[in-house]
Short mmCIF file of C-alpha atoms in Angstrom, two decimals:
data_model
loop_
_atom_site.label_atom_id
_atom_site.label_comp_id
_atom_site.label_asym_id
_atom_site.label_seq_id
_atom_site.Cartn_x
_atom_site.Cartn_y
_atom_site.Cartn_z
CA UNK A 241 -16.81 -0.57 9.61
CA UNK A 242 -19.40 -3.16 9.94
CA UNK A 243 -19.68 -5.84 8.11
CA UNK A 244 -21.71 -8.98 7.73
CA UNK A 245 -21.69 -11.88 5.28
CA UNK A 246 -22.07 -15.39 5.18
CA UNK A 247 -18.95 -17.82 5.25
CA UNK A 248 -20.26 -18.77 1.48
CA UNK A 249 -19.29 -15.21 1.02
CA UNK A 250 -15.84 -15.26 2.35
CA UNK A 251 -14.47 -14.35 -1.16
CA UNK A 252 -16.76 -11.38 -1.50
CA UNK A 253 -15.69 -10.33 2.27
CA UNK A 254 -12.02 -10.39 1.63
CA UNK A 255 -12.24 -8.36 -1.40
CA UNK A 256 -14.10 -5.97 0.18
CA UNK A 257 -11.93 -5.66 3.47
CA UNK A 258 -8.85 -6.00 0.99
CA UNK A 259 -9.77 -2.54 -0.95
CA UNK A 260 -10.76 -1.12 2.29
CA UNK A 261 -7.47 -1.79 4.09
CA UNK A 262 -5.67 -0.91 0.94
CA UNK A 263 -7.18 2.27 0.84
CA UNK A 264 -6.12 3.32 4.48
CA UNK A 265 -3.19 1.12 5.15
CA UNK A 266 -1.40 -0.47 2.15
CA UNK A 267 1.40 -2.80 4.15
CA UNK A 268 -1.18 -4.30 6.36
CA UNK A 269 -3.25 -5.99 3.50
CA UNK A 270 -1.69 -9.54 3.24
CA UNK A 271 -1.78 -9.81 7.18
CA UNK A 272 -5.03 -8.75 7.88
CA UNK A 273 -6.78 -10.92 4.91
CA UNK A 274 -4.80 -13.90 6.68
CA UNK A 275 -6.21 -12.92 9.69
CA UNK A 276 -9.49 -12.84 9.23
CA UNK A 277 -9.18 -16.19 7.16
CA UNK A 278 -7.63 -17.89 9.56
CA UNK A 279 -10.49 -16.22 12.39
CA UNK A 280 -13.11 -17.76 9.90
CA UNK A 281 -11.66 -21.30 9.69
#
């Protein structure tokens, strides 16, 4: 999955990776959206 958006987009990105990861791995959601925010920061 590749994926490119602006910071000004983060909202938009973490919806988008949030369905994504819920569709393959439903317990990892709330960890990996903190992950990436905190990689973003």
């Amino acid at each position: 999955m590749i994926v490119n958006a602006d910071l000004t987009h983060l909202y938009d990105l973490k919806t988008f990776l949030r369905s994504e990861i819920i569709s393959q791995h439903n317990s990892v959601d709330v960890i990996d959206t903190h992950r990436i925010r905190y990689a973003v920061h």
